[in-house]
mmCIF file of C-alpha atoms in Angstrom:
data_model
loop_
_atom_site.group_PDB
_atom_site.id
_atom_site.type_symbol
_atom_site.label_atom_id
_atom_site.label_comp_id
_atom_site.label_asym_id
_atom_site.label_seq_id
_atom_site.Cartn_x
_atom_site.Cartn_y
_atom_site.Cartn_z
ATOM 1 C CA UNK A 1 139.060 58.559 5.360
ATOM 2 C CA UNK A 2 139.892 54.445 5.394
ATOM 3 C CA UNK A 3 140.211 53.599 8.966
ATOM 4 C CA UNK A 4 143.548 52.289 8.062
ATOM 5 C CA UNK A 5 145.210 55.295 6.476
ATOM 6 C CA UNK A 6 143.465 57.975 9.511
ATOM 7 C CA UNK A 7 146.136 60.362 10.689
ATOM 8 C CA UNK A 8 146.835 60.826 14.120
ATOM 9 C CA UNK A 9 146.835 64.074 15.456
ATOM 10 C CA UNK A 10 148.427 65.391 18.717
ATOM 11 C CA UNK A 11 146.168 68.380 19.733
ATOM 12 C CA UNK A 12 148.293 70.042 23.198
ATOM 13 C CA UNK A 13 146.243 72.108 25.831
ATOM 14 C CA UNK A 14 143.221 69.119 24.281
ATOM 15 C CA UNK A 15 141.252 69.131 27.588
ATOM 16 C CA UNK A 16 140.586 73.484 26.984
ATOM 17 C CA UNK A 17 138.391 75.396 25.462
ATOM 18 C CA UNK A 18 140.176 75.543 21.895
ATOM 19 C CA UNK A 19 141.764 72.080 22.129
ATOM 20 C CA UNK A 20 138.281 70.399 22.848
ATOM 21 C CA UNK A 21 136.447 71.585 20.570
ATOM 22 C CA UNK A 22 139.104 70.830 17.747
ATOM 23 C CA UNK A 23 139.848 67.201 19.066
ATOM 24 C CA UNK A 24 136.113 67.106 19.021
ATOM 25 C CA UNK A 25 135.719 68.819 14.809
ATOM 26 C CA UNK A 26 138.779 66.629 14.433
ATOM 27 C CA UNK A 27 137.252 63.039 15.046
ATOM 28 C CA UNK A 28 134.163 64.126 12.847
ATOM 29 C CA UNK A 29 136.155 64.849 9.746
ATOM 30 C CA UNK A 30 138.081 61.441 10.258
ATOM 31 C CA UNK A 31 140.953 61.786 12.020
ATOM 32 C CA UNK A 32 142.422 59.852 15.172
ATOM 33 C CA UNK A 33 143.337 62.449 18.261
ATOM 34 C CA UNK A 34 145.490 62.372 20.938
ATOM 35 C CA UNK A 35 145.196 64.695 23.472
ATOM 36 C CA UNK A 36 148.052 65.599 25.605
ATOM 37 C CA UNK A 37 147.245 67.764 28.852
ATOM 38 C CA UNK A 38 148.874 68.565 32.167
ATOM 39 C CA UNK A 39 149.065 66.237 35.328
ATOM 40 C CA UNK A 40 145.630 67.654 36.480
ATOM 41 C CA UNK A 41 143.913 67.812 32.716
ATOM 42 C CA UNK A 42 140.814 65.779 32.392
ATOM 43 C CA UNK A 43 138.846 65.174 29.425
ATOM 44 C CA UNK A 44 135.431 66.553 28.802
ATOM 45 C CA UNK A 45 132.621 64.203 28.684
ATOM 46 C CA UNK A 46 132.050 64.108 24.507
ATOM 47 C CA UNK A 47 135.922 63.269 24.413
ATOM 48 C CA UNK A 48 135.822 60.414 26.719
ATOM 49 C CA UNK A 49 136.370 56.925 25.181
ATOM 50 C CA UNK A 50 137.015 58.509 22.015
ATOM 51 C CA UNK A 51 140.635 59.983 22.126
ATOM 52 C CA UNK A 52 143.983 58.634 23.675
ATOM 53 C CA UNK A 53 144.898 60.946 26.407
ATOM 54 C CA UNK A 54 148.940 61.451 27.221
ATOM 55 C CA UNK A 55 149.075 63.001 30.564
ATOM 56 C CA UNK A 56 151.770 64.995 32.704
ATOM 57 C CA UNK A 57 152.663 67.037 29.268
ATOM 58 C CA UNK A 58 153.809 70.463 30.980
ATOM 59 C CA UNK A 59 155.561 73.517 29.363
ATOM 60 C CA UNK A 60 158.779 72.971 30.420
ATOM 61 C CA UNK A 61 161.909 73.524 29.162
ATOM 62 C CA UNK A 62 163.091 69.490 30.229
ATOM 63 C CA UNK A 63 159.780 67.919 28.883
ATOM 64 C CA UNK A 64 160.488 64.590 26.778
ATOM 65 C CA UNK A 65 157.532 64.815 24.372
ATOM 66 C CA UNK A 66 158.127 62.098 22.528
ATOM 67 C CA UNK A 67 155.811 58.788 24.437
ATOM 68 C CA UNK A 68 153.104 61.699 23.059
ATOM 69 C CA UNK A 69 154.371 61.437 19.531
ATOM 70 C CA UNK A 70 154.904 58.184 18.745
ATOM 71 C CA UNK A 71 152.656 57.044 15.609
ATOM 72 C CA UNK A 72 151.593 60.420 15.214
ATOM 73 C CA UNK A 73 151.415 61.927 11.911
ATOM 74 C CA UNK A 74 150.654 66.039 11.985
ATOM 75 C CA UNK A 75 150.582 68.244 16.005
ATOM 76 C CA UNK A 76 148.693 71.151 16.744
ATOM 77 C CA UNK A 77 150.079 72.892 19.369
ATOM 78 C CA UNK A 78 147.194 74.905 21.352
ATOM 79 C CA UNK A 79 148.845 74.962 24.711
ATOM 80 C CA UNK A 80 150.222 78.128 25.781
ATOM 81 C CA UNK A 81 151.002 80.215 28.930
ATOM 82 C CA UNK A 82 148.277 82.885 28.645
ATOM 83 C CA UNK A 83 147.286 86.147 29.610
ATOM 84 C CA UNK A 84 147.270 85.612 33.473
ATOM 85 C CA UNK A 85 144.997 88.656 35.406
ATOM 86 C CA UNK A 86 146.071 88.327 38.209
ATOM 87 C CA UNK A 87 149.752 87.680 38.043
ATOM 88 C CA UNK A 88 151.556 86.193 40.796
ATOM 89 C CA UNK A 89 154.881 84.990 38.794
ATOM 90 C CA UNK A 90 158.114 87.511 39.691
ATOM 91 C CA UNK A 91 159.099 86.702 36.749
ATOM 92 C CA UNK A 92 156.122 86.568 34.221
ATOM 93 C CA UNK A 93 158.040 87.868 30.975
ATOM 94 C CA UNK A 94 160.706 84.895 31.478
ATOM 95 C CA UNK A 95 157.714 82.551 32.385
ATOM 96 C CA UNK A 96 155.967 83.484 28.693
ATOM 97 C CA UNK A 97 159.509 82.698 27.092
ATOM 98 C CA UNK A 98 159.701 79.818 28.955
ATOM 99 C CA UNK A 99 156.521 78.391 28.379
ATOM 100 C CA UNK A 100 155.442 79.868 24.858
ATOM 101 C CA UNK A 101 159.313 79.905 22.939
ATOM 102 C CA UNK A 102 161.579 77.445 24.683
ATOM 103 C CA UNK A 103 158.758 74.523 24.939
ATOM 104 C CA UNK A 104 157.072 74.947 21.886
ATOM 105 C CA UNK A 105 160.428 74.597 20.260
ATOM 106 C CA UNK A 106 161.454 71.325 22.225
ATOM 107 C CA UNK A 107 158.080 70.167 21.176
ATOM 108 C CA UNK A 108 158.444 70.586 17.590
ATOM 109 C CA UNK A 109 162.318 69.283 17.444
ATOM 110 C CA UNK A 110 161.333 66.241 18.717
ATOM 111 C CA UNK A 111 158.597 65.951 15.988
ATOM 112 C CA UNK A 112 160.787 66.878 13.493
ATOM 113 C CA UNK A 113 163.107 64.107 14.911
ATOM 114 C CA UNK A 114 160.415 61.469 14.717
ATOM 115 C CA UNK A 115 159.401 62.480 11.053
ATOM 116 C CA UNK A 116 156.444 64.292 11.417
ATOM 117 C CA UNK A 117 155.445 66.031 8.254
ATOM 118 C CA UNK A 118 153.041 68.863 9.531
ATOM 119 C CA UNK A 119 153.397 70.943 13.067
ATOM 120 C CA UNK A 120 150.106 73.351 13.223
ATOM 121 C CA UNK A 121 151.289 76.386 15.677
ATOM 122 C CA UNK A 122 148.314 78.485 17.014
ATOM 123 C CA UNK A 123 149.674 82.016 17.760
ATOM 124 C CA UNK A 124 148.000 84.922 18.083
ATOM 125 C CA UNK A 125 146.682 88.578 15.880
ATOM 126 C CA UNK A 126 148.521 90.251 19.015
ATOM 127 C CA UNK A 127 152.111 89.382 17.050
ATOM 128 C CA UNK A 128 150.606 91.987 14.453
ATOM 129 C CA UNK A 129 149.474 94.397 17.308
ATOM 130 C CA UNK A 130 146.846 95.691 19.460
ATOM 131 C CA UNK A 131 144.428 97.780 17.214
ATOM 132 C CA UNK A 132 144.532 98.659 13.390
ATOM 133 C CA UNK A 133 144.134 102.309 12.017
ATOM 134 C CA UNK A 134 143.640 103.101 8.362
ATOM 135 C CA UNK A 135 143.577 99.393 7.435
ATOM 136 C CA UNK A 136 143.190 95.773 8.766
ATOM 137 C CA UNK A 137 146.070 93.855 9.705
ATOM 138 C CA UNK A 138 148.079 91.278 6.746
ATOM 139 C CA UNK A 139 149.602 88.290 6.965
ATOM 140 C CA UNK A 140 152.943 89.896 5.778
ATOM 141 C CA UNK A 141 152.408 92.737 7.665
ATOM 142 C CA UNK A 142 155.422 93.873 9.852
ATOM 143 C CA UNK A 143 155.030 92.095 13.218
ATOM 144 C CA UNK A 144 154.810 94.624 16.382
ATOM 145 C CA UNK A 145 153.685 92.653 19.393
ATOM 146 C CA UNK A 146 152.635 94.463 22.695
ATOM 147 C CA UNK A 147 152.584 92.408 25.719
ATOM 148 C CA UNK A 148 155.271 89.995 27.156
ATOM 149 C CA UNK A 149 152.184 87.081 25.459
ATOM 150 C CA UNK A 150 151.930 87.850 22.183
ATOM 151 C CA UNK A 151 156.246 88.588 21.703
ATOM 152 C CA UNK A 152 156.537 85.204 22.559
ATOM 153 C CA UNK A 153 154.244 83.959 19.991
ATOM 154 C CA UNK A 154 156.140 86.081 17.885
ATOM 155 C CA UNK A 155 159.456 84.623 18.672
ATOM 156 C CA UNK A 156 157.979 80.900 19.096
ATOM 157 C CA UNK A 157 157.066 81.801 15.116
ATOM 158 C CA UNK A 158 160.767 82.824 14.437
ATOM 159 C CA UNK A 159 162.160 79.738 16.227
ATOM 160 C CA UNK A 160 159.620 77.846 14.113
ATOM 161 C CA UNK A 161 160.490 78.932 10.998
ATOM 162 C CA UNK A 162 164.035 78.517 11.150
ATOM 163 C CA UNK A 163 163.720 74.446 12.635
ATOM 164 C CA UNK A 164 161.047 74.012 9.378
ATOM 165 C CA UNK A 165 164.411 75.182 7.250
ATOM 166 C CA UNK A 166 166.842 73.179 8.681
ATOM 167 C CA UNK A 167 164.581 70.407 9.412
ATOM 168 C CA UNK A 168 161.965 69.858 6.568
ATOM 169 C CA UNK A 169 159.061 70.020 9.129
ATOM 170 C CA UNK A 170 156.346 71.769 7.493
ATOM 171 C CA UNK A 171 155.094 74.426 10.588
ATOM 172 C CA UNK A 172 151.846 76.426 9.754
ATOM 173 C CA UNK A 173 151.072 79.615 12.018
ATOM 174 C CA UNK A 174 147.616 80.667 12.505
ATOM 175 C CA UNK A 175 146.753 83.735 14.265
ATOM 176 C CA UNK A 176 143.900 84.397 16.135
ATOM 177 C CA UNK A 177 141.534 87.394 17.553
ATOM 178 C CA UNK A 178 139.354 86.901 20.213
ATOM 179 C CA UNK A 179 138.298 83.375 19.752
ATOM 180 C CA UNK A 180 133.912 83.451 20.996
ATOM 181 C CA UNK A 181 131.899 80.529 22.149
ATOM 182 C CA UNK A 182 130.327 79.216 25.050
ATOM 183 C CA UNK A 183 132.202 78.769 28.245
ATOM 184 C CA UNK A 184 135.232 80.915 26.332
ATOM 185 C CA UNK A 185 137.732 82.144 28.656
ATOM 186 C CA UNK A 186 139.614 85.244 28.499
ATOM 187 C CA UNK A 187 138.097 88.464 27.300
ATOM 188 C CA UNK A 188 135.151 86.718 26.142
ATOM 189 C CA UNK A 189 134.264 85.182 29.745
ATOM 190 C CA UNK A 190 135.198 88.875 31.113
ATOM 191 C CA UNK A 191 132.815 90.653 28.953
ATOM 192 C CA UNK A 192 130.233 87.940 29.765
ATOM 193 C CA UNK A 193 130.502 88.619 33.437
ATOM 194 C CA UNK A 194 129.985 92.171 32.852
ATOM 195 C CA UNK A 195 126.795 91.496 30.846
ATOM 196 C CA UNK A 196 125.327 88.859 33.506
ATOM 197 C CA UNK A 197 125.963 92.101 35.916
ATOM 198 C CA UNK A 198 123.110 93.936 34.749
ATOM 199 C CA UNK A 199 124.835 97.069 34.640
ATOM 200 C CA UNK A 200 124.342 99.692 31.913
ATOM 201 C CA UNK A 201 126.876 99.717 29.662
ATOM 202 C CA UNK A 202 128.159 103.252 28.233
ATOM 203 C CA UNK A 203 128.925 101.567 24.516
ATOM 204 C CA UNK A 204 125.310 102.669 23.049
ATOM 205 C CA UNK A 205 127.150 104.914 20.531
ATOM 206 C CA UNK A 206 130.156 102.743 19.523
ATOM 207 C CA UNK A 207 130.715 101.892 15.979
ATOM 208 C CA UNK A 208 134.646 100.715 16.006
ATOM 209 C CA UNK A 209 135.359 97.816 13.525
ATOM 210 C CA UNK A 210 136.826 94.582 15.270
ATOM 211 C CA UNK A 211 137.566 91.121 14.173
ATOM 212 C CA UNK A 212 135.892 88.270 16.395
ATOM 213 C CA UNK A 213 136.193 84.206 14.998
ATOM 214 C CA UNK A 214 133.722 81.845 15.924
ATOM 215 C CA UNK A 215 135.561 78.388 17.833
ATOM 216 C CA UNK A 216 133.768 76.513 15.345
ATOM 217 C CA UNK A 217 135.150 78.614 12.165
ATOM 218 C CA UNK A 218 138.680 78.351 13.800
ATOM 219 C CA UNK A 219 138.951 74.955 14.445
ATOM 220 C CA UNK A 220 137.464 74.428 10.736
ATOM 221 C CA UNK A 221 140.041 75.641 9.704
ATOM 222 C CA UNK A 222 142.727 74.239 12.085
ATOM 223 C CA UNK A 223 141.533 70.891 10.219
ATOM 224 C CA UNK A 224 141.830 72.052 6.912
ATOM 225 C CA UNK A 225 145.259 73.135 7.271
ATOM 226 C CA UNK A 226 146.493 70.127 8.595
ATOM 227 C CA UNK A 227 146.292 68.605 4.657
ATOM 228 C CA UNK A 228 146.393 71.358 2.917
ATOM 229 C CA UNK A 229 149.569 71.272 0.384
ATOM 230 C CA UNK A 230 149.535 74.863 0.268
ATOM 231 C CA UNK A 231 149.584 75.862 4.015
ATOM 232 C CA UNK A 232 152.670 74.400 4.721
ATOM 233 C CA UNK A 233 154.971 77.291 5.588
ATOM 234 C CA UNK A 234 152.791 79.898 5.465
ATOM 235 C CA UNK A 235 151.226 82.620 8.997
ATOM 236 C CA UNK A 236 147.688 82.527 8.386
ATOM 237 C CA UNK A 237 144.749 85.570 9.911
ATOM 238 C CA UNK A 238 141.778 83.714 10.635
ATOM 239 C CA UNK A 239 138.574 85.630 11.432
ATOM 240 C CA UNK A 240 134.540 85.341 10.935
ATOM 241 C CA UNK A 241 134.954 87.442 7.547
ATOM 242 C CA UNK A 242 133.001 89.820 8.973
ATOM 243 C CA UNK A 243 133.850 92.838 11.413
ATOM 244 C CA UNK A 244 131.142 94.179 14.023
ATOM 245 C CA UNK A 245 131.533 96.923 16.630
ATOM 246 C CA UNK A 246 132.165 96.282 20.576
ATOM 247 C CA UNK A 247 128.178 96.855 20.841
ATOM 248 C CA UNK A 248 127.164 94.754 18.112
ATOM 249 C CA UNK A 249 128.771 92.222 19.824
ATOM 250 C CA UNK A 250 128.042 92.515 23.355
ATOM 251 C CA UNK A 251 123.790 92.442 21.397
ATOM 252 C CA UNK A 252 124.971 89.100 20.261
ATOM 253 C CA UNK A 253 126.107 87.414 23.614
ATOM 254 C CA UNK A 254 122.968 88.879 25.537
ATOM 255 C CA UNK A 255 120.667 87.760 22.653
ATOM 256 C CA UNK A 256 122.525 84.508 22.670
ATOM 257 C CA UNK A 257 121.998 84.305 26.477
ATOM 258 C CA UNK A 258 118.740 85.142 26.585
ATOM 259 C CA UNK A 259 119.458 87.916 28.543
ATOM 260 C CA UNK A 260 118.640 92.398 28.183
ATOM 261 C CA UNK A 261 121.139 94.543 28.287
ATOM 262 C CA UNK A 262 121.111 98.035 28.314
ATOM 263 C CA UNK A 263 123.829 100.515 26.135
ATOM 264 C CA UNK A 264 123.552 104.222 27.247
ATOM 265 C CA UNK A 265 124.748 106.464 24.464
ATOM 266 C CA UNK A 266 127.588 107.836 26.240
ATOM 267 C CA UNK A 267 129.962 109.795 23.613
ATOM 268 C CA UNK A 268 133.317 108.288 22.328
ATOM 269 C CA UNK A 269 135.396 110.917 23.728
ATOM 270 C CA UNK A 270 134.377 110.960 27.019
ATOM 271 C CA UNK A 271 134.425 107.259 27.173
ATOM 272 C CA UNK A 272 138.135 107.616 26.716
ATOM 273 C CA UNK A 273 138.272 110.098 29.522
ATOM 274 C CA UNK A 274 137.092 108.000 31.506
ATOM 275 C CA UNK A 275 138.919 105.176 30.794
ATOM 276 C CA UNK A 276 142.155 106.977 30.966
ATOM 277 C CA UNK A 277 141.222 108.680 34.720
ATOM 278 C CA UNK A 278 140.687 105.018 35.717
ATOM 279 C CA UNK A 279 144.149 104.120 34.582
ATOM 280 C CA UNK A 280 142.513 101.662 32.189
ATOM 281 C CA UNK A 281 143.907 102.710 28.552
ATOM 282 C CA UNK A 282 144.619 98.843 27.771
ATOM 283 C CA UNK A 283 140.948 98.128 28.158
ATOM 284 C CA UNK A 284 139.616 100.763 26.526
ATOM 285 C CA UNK A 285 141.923 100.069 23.299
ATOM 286 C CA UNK A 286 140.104 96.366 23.352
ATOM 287 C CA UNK A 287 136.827 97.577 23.698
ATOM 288 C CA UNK A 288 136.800 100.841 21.724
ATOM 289 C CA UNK A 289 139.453 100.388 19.248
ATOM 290 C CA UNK A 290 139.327 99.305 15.646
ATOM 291 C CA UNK A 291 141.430 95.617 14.959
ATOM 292 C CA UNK A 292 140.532 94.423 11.837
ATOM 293 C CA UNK A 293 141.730 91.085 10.194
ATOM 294 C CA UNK A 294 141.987 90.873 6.592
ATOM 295 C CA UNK A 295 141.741 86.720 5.420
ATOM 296 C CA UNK A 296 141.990 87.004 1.911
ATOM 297 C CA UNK A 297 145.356 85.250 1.885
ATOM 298 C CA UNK A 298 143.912 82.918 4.256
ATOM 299 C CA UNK A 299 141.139 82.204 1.680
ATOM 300 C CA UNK A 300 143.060 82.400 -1.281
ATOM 301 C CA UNK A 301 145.914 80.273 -0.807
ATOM 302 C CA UNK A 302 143.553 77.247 0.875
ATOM 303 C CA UNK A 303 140.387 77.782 -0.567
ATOM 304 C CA UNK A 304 138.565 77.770 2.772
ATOM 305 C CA UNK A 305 136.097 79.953 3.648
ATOM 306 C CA UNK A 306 134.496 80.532 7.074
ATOM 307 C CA UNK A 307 131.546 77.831 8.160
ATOM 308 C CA UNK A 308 129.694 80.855 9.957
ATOM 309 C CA UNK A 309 130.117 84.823 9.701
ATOM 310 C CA UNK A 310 128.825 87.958 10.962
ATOM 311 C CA UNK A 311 126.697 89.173 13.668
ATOM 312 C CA UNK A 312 123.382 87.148 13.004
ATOM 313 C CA UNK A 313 125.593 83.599 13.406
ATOM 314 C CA UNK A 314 126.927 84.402 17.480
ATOM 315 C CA UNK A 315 123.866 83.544 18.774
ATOM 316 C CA UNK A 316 124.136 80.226 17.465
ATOM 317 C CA UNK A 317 127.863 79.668 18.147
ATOM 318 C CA UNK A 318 127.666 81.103 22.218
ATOM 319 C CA UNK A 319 125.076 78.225 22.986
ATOM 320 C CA UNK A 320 127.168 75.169 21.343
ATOM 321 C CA UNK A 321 127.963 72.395 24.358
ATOM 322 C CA UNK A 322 130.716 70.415 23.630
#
């Protein structure tokens, strides 16, 4: 790109695990970021002296986005009110409304107010559901969300939709899995805990089918929807390309770590028993059940295809530093 004409791009949540490593794929395919971040955000070292940073950006319903958006040209908005474990909100399903609809929205208005073409929303594979069956999840698939989390990126979608109609801003939805790479939080930093434990494992005979992407595959593609004529308007799956079972994948982190672990061959059903006398049917869905992701739209409408796939590439991806 001519360091005239380089967009600017306003990546929220840019001081986290997703929005560092895009700001960082970002700057190396041309483009000028600006990270915005909360009060306390603070910029990891390979960002420093390379991006603006607009600080005391929170998810609320009265922020005034728009000393973050001036000059900017296309926003990807990765900051969200999460999955919290230990919850200590009393009211955590308004909080995710609050946070993840009502914000989100005020963000993009005032875009669409300034005249920015292109408003990149990441959402989440939850908006389909929490496991797949006979076949993977679509992009048109109905949408069937299961936690307070993922029916707010569902709604933050709808709200999103119907601004880009009466607005002309061109939004782009991406939904995620589990999103793998070192220092990931989440699931990912859960089941890593449980591997550095040393404890067997009872998934020695598990062959479900689950969708994992690589950070670096989805902030590929993150970039290559920002100027992509075709993505405009569309809800994107993004995945790896390839599915792998819960103990394929917990091989690939303790390979990538450099670390044994050790799978006893406990059988499926009594894995469920056991999950369900613990009260712990949620986590054994995650672990044991199928969710497959099927990107062919993904790939056929931009023509991207994913940087890395499969099992034999996480090794790589779980040691990348920022």
């Amino acid at each position: 790109m001519s360091s005239k004409k380089r967009p600017l791009v306003l990546v929220t949540g840019g001081t986290g695990f997703l929005g560092s490593a895009l700001s960082k794929s970002l700057l190396e395919k041309g483009f000028r970021v600006r990270v915005s971040t909360r009060i306390q955000g603070k910029l990891p070292s390979c960002l420093e002296g390379k991006v603006d940073l607009a600080r005391g950006f929170d998810l609320a319903e009265e922020t005034d986005w728009n000393d973050a958006l001036v000059g900017v040209d296309f926003v990807v908005h990765c900051a969200a009110r999460v999955h919290v474990l230990k919850e200590h909100s009393l009211d955590p399903e308004g909080d995710f409304l609050r946070e993840n609809v009502t914000s989100t929205l005020r963000l993009a208005s005032q875009a669409a107010d300034l005249g920015i073409s292109r408003f990149v929303f990441i959402s989440s594979i939850g908006v389909n559901g929490g496991v797949t069956f006979d076949k993977p999840f679509r992009h048109d698939d109905a949408p069937s969300p299961v936690s307070p989390y993922a029916h707010s990126k569902y709604l933050a979608e709808k709200a999103l939709r119907k601004l880009s109609k009466e607005t002309g801003l061109e939004v782009v939805s991406i939904r995620p899995p589990l999103i793998y790479g070192k220092d990931a939080p989440g699931n990912f930093s859960q089941l890593t805990r449980l591997i550095d434990s040393k404890v067997p494992l009872p998934f020695g005979l598990l062959n479900n089918k689950r969708s994992f992407v690589s950070v670096e595959n989805i902030v590929d593609f993150i970039g290559h929807s920002l100027t992509n004529d075709k993505a405009a308007g569309e809800v994107f799956l993004i995945s790896d390309g390839k599915d792998v079972s819960t103990r394929q994948f917990i091989k690939a982190i303790s390979h990538a770590n450099r670390q044994s672990v050790v799978l006893l061959p406990v059988p499926l059903f009594l894995l469920k028993v056991l999950f369900l006398v613990l009260g712990k049917a949620g986590v054994y869905e995650k672990l044991c059940g199928n969710l497959q992701l099927d990107i062919e739209h993904t790939k056929s409408t931009t023509g991207w295809r994913p940087v890395t796939a499969g099992e034999g590439s996480m090794a790589k991806h779980l040691l990348e530093e920022c």
